């Protein structure tokens, strides 16, 4: 671990021991590490962090905790790792405290996504970085649905729970909740007791940027699965090598995007392109030139019901909810922007720009020499 920070300046390593530091037999309790290029890369990503824990296969039975984010191309960027003895309040408070101190420090408006582990929920209450007004804590929708299904054991209700969580509009969320209530009043009460903003996209306020699950952190867990039988130093080295490979691969990918002169990453471009094509079917039915507000009617396709969405270009808002949630102009906003003679491409949030993607992977890793 010493060589890691020696040859890669800025890399953070924190230790915590069960025994006092002057005790002749130190027993490892917690160890935390985060690589400087990943920490710097987070400054160019959406302020959303997913955390998760998984068990080790060694005789010590430690747990591996991971914090990750998504880059401008919607790819996982590992941010921090820790080995702890158990998943509880103490270990999660220590880990998340280090994440706040070393990774998200200076970043306002961070959204933390996790499962509903009691240790995480309790730890967040004592960490202002992940509580309003500095940040928020959200639940993984997949875990909410899994817990919901464990209680009521009904696949149809589970599907409705998921449908309610991913709705962009409050009216559609309410309609789905009513369907749950009709099927099972107790199930409705169960979900109603969970704060809506914690698991519902329609009530999130845009904090989670459309990211509904902890799948991104579980993805890294899967990548490191082969290391979970190895000694601690081997696990650290494998996490190091994995991050190095991510940076190499994504620099190469950014070069290809630069050759195409794309303004944004492939992920943002595909979403913008999809909604641009859809906007052709819309039309502006009412507008106010001064306030840059408009009512946009959808469709015209045979068999499709017409809907009207209210767009406010000045506040970057649309009643469909997608613009606020994803940071990319929805089809209604694109239609309205063109009506006002504006370039809708200029409304894409800056964290999707190709320059941000390039800067995310601008940091350097250096070889670790044997000592």
Short mmCIF file of C-alpha atoms in Angstrom, two decimals:
data_model
loop_
_atom_site.label_atom_id
_atom_site.label_comp_id
_atom_site.label_asym_id
_atom_site.label_seq_id
_atom_site.Cartn_x
_atom_site.Cartn_y
_atom_site.Cartn_z
CA UNK A 1 0.00 0.00 0.00
CA UNK A 2 2.93 2.33 0.71
CA UNK A 3 4.34 1.77 -2.77
CA UNK A 4 0.96 2.63 -4.27
CA UNK A 5 0.94 6.17 -2.88
CA UNK A 6 4.71 6.55 -3.28
CA UNK A 7 4.71 6.01 -7.04
CA UNK A 8 1.27 7.55 -7.64
CA UNK A 9 1.24 10.88 -5.77
CA UNK A 10 -2.17 12.01 -4.59
CA UNK A 11 -3.50 8.49 -4.18
CA UNK A 12 -5.29 8.25 -0.82
CA UNK A 13 -4.79 5.37 1.60
CA UNK A 14 -6.47 5.40 5.03
CA UNK A 15 -6.10 2.78 7.75
CA UNK A 16 -8.10 2.03 10.86
CA UNK A 17 -7.00 -0.52 13.47
CA UNK A 18 -8.85 -2.31 16.21
CA UNK A 19 -5.83 -2.01 18.49
CA UNK A 20 -4.10 1.22 19.54
CA UNK A 21 -1.26 2.27 17.26
CA UNK A 22 1.37 1.49 19.90
CA UNK A 23 0.01 -2.03 20.42
CA UNK A 24 2.58 -4.71 19.42
CA UNK A 25 -0.03 -6.73 17.50
CA UNK A 26 -2.09 -4.50 15.23
CA UNK A 27 -5.30 -5.98 13.84
CA UNK A 28 -6.64 -4.52 10.59
CA UNK A 29 -10.15 -3.19 10.95
CA UNK A 30 -10.71 -0.93 7.93
CA UNK A 31 -8.59 0.13 4.94
CA UNK A 32 -9.65 2.72 2.33
CA UNK A 33 -7.99 3.62 -0.96
CA UNK A 34 -8.77 5.94 -3.87
CA UNK A 35 -6.61 6.70 -6.90
CA UNK A 36 -5.81 10.33 -7.73
CA UNK A 37 -6.77 10.09 -11.46
CA UNK A 38 -10.20 8.74 -10.47
CA UNK A 39 -10.69 11.45 -7.85
CA UNK A 40 -9.78 14.15 -10.39
CA UNK A 41 -11.97 12.47 -13.02
CA UNK A 42 -15.04 12.79 -10.80
CA UNK A 43 -14.86 16.58 -11.20
CA UNK A 44 -15.90 16.08 -14.84
CA UNK A 45 -18.79 13.67 -14.21
CA UNK A 46 -22.35 14.00 -13.01
CA UNK A 47 -22.48 14.46 -9.23
CA UNK A 48 -23.99 11.03 -8.65
CA UNK A 49 -22.28 8.30 -6.63
CA UNK A 50 -23.42 4.71 -6.20
CA UNK A 51 -22.15 2.59 -3.30
CA UNK A 52 -22.41 -1.10 -2.62
CA UNK A 53 -20.80 -3.82 -0.53
CA UNK A 54 -19.96 -7.45 -1.14
CA UNK A 55 -18.48 -10.25 0.94
CA UNK A 56 -14.97 -11.64 0.55
CA UNK A 57 -14.07 -15.31 0.13
CA UNK A 58 -10.98 -15.21 2.33
CA UNK A 59 -10.61 -16.66 5.82
CA UNK A 60 -10.87 -13.14 7.26
CA UNK A 61 -14.48 -12.69 6.02
CA UNK A 62 -14.04 -9.00 5.35
CA UNK A 63 -16.43 -6.97 3.19
CA UNK A 64 -15.45 -4.97 0.11
CA UNK A 65 -17.14 -1.54 -0.18
CA UNK A 66 -17.07 0.35 -3.47
CA UNK A 67 -18.07 3.86 -4.62
CA UNK A 68 -18.46 4.58 -8.35
CA UNK A 69 -19.92 7.17 -10.70
CA UNK A 70 -20.87 7.35 -14.39
CA UNK A 71 -18.85 9.36 -16.88
CA UNK A 72 -20.18 11.48 -19.75
CA UNK A 73 -20.53 8.36 -21.89
CA UNK A 74 -22.49 6.53 -19.19
CA UNK A 75 -19.59 4.21 -18.34
CA UNK A 76 -18.64 3.23 -14.81
CA UNK A 77 -15.74 5.10 -13.19
CA UNK A 78 -14.52 3.56 -9.90
CA UNK A 79 -13.92 6.21 -7.25
CA UNK A 80 -13.01 4.52 -3.96
CA UNK A 81 -12.63 1.12 -2.33
CA UNK A 82 -12.50 -0.16 1.24
CA UNK A 83 -12.13 -3.41 3.10
CA UNK A 84 -14.05 -3.54 6.37
CA UNK A 85 -14.79 -6.24 8.93
CA UNK A 86 -18.59 -5.89 8.75
CA UNK A 87 -21.24 -3.83 7.00
CA UNK A 88 -22.65 -1.74 9.82
CA UNK A 89 -23.00 1.87 10.91
CA UNK A 90 -19.35 2.20 11.92
CA UNK A 91 -17.88 0.83 8.69
CA UNK A 92 -20.25 2.71 6.39
CA UNK A 93 -19.82 5.95 8.32
CA UNK A 94 -16.04 5.60 8.07
CA UNK A 95 -16.13 4.73 4.35
CA UNK A 96 -18.62 7.42 3.33
CA UNK A 97 -16.80 9.95 5.49
CA UNK A 98 -13.61 9.22 3.56
CA UNK A 99 -15.49 9.47 0.26
CA UNK A 100 -16.79 12.90 1.31
CA UNK A 101 -13.35 13.99 2.54
CA UNK A 102 -11.23 12.78 -0.35
CA UNK A 103 -13.51 12.34 -3.40
CA UNK A 104 -16.51 14.69 -3.31
CA UNK A 105 -14.92 17.47 -1.26
CA UNK A 106 -15.74 20.83 -2.85
CA UNK A 107 -18.50 19.34 -5.02
CA UNK A 108 -21.94 20.67 -4.17
CA UNK A 109 -25.14 18.80 -4.89
CA UNK A 110 -23.91 15.21 -4.68
CA UNK A 111 -26.52 12.44 -4.94
CA UNK A 112 -25.68 9.21 -3.14
CA UNK A 113 -27.50 6.08 -4.33
CA UNK A 114 -27.49 2.90 -2.25
CA UNK A 115 -29.65 0.03 -1.12
CA UNK A 116 -31.66 0.45 2.09
CA UNK A 117 -29.01 -1.07 4.36
CA UNK A 118 -29.61 0.20 7.89
CA UNK A 119 -25.91 0.99 8.34
CA UNK A 120 -25.87 3.27 5.30
CA UNK A 121 -29.13 5.01 6.21
CA UNK A 122 -27.91 5.70 9.76
CA UNK A 123 -24.46 6.84 8.60
CA UNK A 124 -25.91 9.32 6.11
CA UNK A 125 -27.85 11.00 8.92
CA UNK A 126 -24.51 11.98 10.46
CA UNK A 127 -22.82 13.02 7.20
CA UNK A 128 -23.95 16.48 6.01
CA UNK A 129 -22.33 16.04 2.58
CA UNK A 130 -25.10 13.63 1.62
CA UNK A 131 -27.99 15.53 3.21
CA UNK A 132 -29.79 18.72 2.05
CA UNK A 133 -28.76 21.34 1.25
CA UNK A 134 -25.33 19.90 0.35
CA UNK A 135 -26.54 16.61 -1.12
CA UNK A 136 -29.20 13.92 -1.03
CA UNK A 137 -29.49 10.20 -0.40
CA UNK A 138 -31.57 8.07 -2.76
CA UNK A 139 -32.50 4.37 -2.78
CA UNK A 140 -31.75 1.87 -5.52
CA UNK A 141 -35.13 1.14 -7.15
CA UNK A 142 -34.21 -2.48 -7.84
CA UNK A 143 -33.62 -3.07 -4.13
CA UNK A 144 -36.88 -1.31 -3.23
CA UNK A 145 -38.74 -3.61 -5.64
CA UNK A 146 -36.91 -6.68 -4.32
CA UNK A 147 -37.79 -5.86 -0.71
CA UNK A 148 -41.35 -5.10 -1.80
CA UNK A 149 -41.62 -8.49 -3.53
CA UNK A 150 -40.18 -10.29 -0.49
CA UNK A 151 -43.02 -8.82 1.55
CA UNK A 152 -45.92 -9.39 -0.86
CA UNK A 153 -44.62 -12.17 -3.14
CA UNK A 154 -46.49 -11.00 -6.21
CA UNK A 155 -44.66 -10.47 -9.52
CA UNK A 156 -47.42 -8.28 -10.94
CA UNK A 157 -47.21 -5.96 -7.94
CA UNK A 158 -43.42 -5.94 -8.20
CA UNK A 159 -43.69 -4.86 -11.85
CA UNK A 160 -46.08 -2.08 -10.86
CA UNK A 161 -43.65 -0.97 -8.16
CA UNK A 162 -40.89 -0.69 -10.76
CA UNK A 163 -43.23 1.11 -13.16
CA UNK A 164 -44.14 3.65 -10.47
CA UNK A 165 -40.49 4.30 -9.68
CA UNK A 166 -39.39 5.00 -13.25
CA UNK A 167 -42.28 7.30 -14.22
CA UNK A 168 -41.12 10.76 -15.29
CA UNK A 169 -44.40 12.51 -14.47
CA UNK A 170 -46.18 12.79 -11.13
CA UNK A 171 -49.56 12.12 -12.75
CA UNK A 172 -48.33 8.80 -14.17
CA UNK A 173 -46.72 7.93 -10.84
CA UNK A 174 -50.03 8.56 -9.07
CA UNK A 175 -51.94 6.47 -11.62
CA UNK A 176 -49.57 3.53 -11.11
CA UNK A 177 -49.82 3.84 -7.33
CA UNK A 178 -53.61 3.77 -7.64
CA UNK A 179 -53.29 0.54 -9.62
CA UNK A 180 -51.22 -0.92 -6.77
CA UNK A 181 -53.82 0.25 -4.24
CA UNK A 182 -56.59 -1.40 -6.24
CA UNK A 183 -54.66 -4.69 -6.27
CA UNK A 184 -53.46 -4.63 -2.67
CA UNK A 185 -54.11 -1.86 -0.14
CA UNK A 186 -51.35 -3.11 2.17
CA UNK A 187 -48.82 -2.95 -0.67
CA UNK A 188 -49.87 0.64 -1.38
CA UNK A 189 -49.43 1.55 2.29
CA UNK A 190 -46.00 -0.10 2.37
CA UNK A 191 -44.73 1.99 -0.56
CA UNK A 192 -46.42 5.15 0.71
CA UNK A 193 -44.40 4.86 3.91
CA UNK A 194 -41.15 5.16 1.94
CA UNK A 195 -40.47 8.85 1.14
CA UNK A 196 -41.37 9.29 -2.54
CA UNK A 197 -38.25 11.30 -3.35
CA UNK A 198 -36.08 8.39 -2.18
CA UNK A 199 -37.22 5.93 -4.86
CA UNK A 200 -39.44 7.70 -7.39
CA UNK A 201 -37.98 9.47 -10.41
CA UNK A 202 -41.02 11.74 -10.69
CA UNK A 203 -40.39 13.16 -7.18
CA UNK A 204 -36.58 13.18 -7.32
CA UNK A 205 -36.14 16.75 -8.54
CA UNK A 206 -33.41 15.78 -10.98
CA UNK A 207 -30.80 14.85 -8.36
CA UNK A 208 -30.14 11.32 -9.54
CA UNK A 209 -29.83 12.31 -13.24
CA UNK A 210 -32.06 9.41 -14.24
CA UNK A 211 -29.84 6.78 -12.57
CA UNK A 212 -32.21 4.46 -10.73
CA UNK A 213 -30.09 1.56 -9.45
CA UNK A 214 -26.74 0.63 -7.93
CA UNK A 215 -26.00 -1.59 -10.93
CA UNK A 216 -22.93 0.48 -11.74
CA UNK A 217 -21.25 -0.30 -8.41
CA UNK A 218 -22.35 -3.94 -8.61
CA UNK A 219 -20.70 -4.06 -12.04
CA UNK A 220 -17.32 -3.32 -10.44
CA UNK A 221 -18.05 -5.90 -7.77
CA UNK A 222 -18.42 -8.42 -10.57
CA UNK A 223 -15.19 -7.34 -12.22
CA UNK A 224 -13.29 -7.83 -8.95
CA UNK A 225 -15.00 -11.11 -8.13
CA UNK A 226 -11.89 -13.09 -9.01
CA UNK A 227 -9.84 -11.07 -6.54
CA UNK A 228 -12.08 -11.70 -3.56
CA UNK A 229 -10.16 -14.85 -2.61
CA UNK A 230 -6.82 -13.04 -2.68
CA UNK A 231 -4.82 -11.21 0.02
CA UNK A 232 -5.54 -7.53 0.59
CA UNK A 233 -2.47 -6.34 -1.34
CA UNK A 234 -3.54 -8.41 -4.36
CA UNK A 235 -7.06 -6.93 -4.23
CA UNK A 236 -5.63 -3.42 -4.17
CA UNK A 237 -3.31 -4.21 -7.07
CA UNK A 238 -6.16 -5.69 -9.12
CA UNK A 239 -8.32 -2.61 -8.54
CA UNK A 240 -5.33 -0.49 -9.63
CA UNK A 241 -4.82 -2.48 -12.84
CA UNK A 242 -8.54 -2.40 -13.62
CA UNK A 243 -8.63 1.41 -13.33
CA UNK A 244 -5.52 1.69 -15.52
CA UNK A 245 -7.24 -0.37 -18.22
CA UNK A 246 -10.38 1.80 -18.03
CA UNK A 247 -8.30 4.94 -18.59
CA UNK A 248 -6.41 3.43 -21.54
CA UNK A 249 -9.56 2.12 -23.24
CA UNK A 250 -11.55 5.30 -22.77
CA UNK A 251 -8.80 7.60 -23.96
CA UNK A 252 -8.77 5.55 -27.15
CA UNK A 253 -12.54 5.83 -27.38
CA UNK A 254 -12.43 9.60 -26.88
CA UNK A 255 -9.90 9.88 -29.72
CA UNK A 256 -12.41 8.23 -32.07
CA UNK A 257 -15.14 10.66 -31.00
CA UNK A 258 -12.77 13.60 -31.51
CA UNK A 259 -12.09 12.41 -35.05
CA UNK A 260 -15.83 12.66 -35.76
CA UNK A 261 -15.94 16.23 -34.35
CA UNK A 262 -18.78 15.26 -32.02
CA UNK A 263 -19.86 17.93 -29.51
CA UNK A 264 -20.86 15.27 -26.97
CA UNK A 265 -20.19 11.65 -26.14
CA UNK A 266 -21.80 8.76 -28.01
CA UNK A 267 -24.32 8.26 -25.18
CA UNK A 268 -25.55 11.87 -25.22
CA UNK A 269 -25.47 12.07 -29.00
CA UNK A 270 -27.65 8.96 -29.42
CA UNK A 271 -30.23 10.25 -26.93
CA UNK A 272 -30.32 13.72 -28.51
CA UNK A 273 -30.58 12.21 -31.99
CA UNK A 274 -33.43 9.90 -30.92
CA UNK A 275 -35.44 12.78 -29.44
CA UNK A 276 -34.65 15.06 -32.40
CA UNK A 277 -36.24 12.57 -34.77
CA UNK A 278 -39.24 12.24 -32.48
CA UNK A 279 -39.67 16.06 -32.32
CA UNK A 280 -40.61 16.11 -36.02
CA UNK A 281 -43.98 14.62 -35.04
CA UNK A 282 -44.72 17.47 -32.59
CA UNK A 283 -46.13 20.93 -33.11
CA UNK A 284 -46.28 24.12 -31.05
CA UNK A 285 -49.91 25.06 -30.31
CA UNK A 286 -49.37 28.02 -27.96
CA UNK A 287 -46.32 30.12 -27.13
CA UNK A 288 -45.02 33.25 -25.42
CA UNK A 289 -42.01 34.73 -27.20
CA UNK A 290 -40.95 36.90 -24.26
CA UNK A 291 -40.88 34.13 -21.65
CA UNK A 292 -39.79 31.44 -24.11
CA UNK A 293 -42.65 29.19 -23.01
CA UNK A 294 -44.67 26.97 -25.29
CA UNK A 295 -47.30 24.24 -25.33
CA UNK A 296 -46.19 21.36 -27.53
CA UNK A 297 -48.67 18.80 -28.88
CA UNK A 298 -47.35 15.34 -29.55
CA UNK A 299 -48.04 12.89 -32.24
CA UNK A 300 -50.13 12.59 -35.25
CA UNK A 301 -49.40 8.90 -35.62
CA UNK A 302 -52.52 6.83 -36.28
CA UNK A 303 -53.85 5.22 -33.14
CA UNK A 304 -51.82 7.38 -30.77
CA UNK A 305 -53.40 9.70 -28.27
CA UNK A 306 -52.39 13.34 -28.46
CA UNK A 307 -50.75 14.89 -25.41
CA UNK A 308 -49.70 18.46 -24.71
CA UNK A 309 -46.55 19.26 -22.74
CA UNK A 310 -45.60 22.67 -21.36
CA UNK A 311 -42.04 23.77 -22.14
CA UNK A 312 -40.12 26.61 -20.49
CA UNK A 313 -36.81 27.19 -22.26
CA UNK A 314 -35.68 29.83 -19.73
CA UNK A 315 -35.95 27.47 -16.76
CA UNK A 316 -34.90 24.41 -18.79
CA UNK A 317 -38.08 22.58 -17.91
CA UNK A 318 -40.71 20.40 -19.59
CA UNK A 319 -43.73 18.79 -17.97
CA UNK A 320 -42.74 15.41 -19.40
CA UNK A 321 -39.89 15.49 -16.86
CA UNK A 322 -37.17 14.12 -19.13
CA UNK A 323 -35.23 17.36 -19.62
CA UNK A 324 -34.83 17.89 -15.87
CA UNK A 325 -34.06 14.24 -15.22
CA UNK A 326 -31.53 13.52 -17.96
CA UNK A 327 -30.04 16.93 -18.76
CA UNK A 328 -30.61 16.39 -22.50
CA UNK A 329 -33.43 18.27 -24.32
CA UNK A 330 -36.45 16.02 -24.80
CA UNK A 331 -38.40 15.99 -28.07
CA UNK A 332 -40.82 18.67 -26.78
CA UNK A 333 -37.99 21.05 -25.82
CA UNK A 334 -36.26 20.48 -29.17
CA UNK A 335 -39.50 21.29 -31.01
CA UNK A 336 -40.07 24.47 -28.95
CA UNK A 337 -36.45 25.62 -29.25
CA UNK A 338 -36.59 25.38 -33.04
CA UNK A 339 -39.87 27.30 -33.02
CA UNK A 340 -38.14 30.14 -31.17
CA UNK A 341 -35.20 30.04 -33.56
CA UNK A 342 -32.84 28.59 -30.96
CA UNK A 343 -30.31 25.81 -31.33
CA UNK A 344 -31.50 22.95 -29.05
CA UNK A 345 -27.99 21.48 -29.04
CA UNK A 346 -26.91 24.38 -26.83
CA UNK A 347 -29.31 23.16 -24.12
CA UNK A 348 -27.48 19.87 -23.51
CA UNK A 349 -25.93 19.92 -20.03
CA UNK A 350 -22.14 20.55 -20.09
CA UNK A 351 -21.29 17.30 -18.27
CA UNK A 352 -22.06 15.44 -21.51
CA UNK A 353 -19.57 17.36 -23.63
CA UNK A 354 -16.70 15.52 -25.24
CA UNK A 355 -14.24 17.85 -23.53
CA UNK A 356 -15.52 16.72 -20.12
CA UNK A 357 -15.16 13.10 -21.17
CA UNK A 358 -11.59 13.72 -22.31
CA UNK A 359 -10.76 15.53 -19.07
CA UNK A 360 -12.22 12.68 -17.00
CA UNK A 361 -9.48 10.39 -18.25
CA UNK A 362 -6.67 12.93 -18.45
CA UNK A 363 -5.00 11.72 -15.24
CA UNK A 364 -1.95 9.48 -15.25
CA UNK A 365 -1.19 6.25 -13.47
CA UNK A 366 2.42 5.25 -12.84
CA UNK A 367 3.84 1.73 -12.52
CA UNK A 368 4.24 0.35 -9.00
CA UNK A 369 7.71 -1.04 -8.44
CA UNK A 370 8.40 -4.03 -6.22
CA UNK A 371 9.88 -3.20 -2.83
#
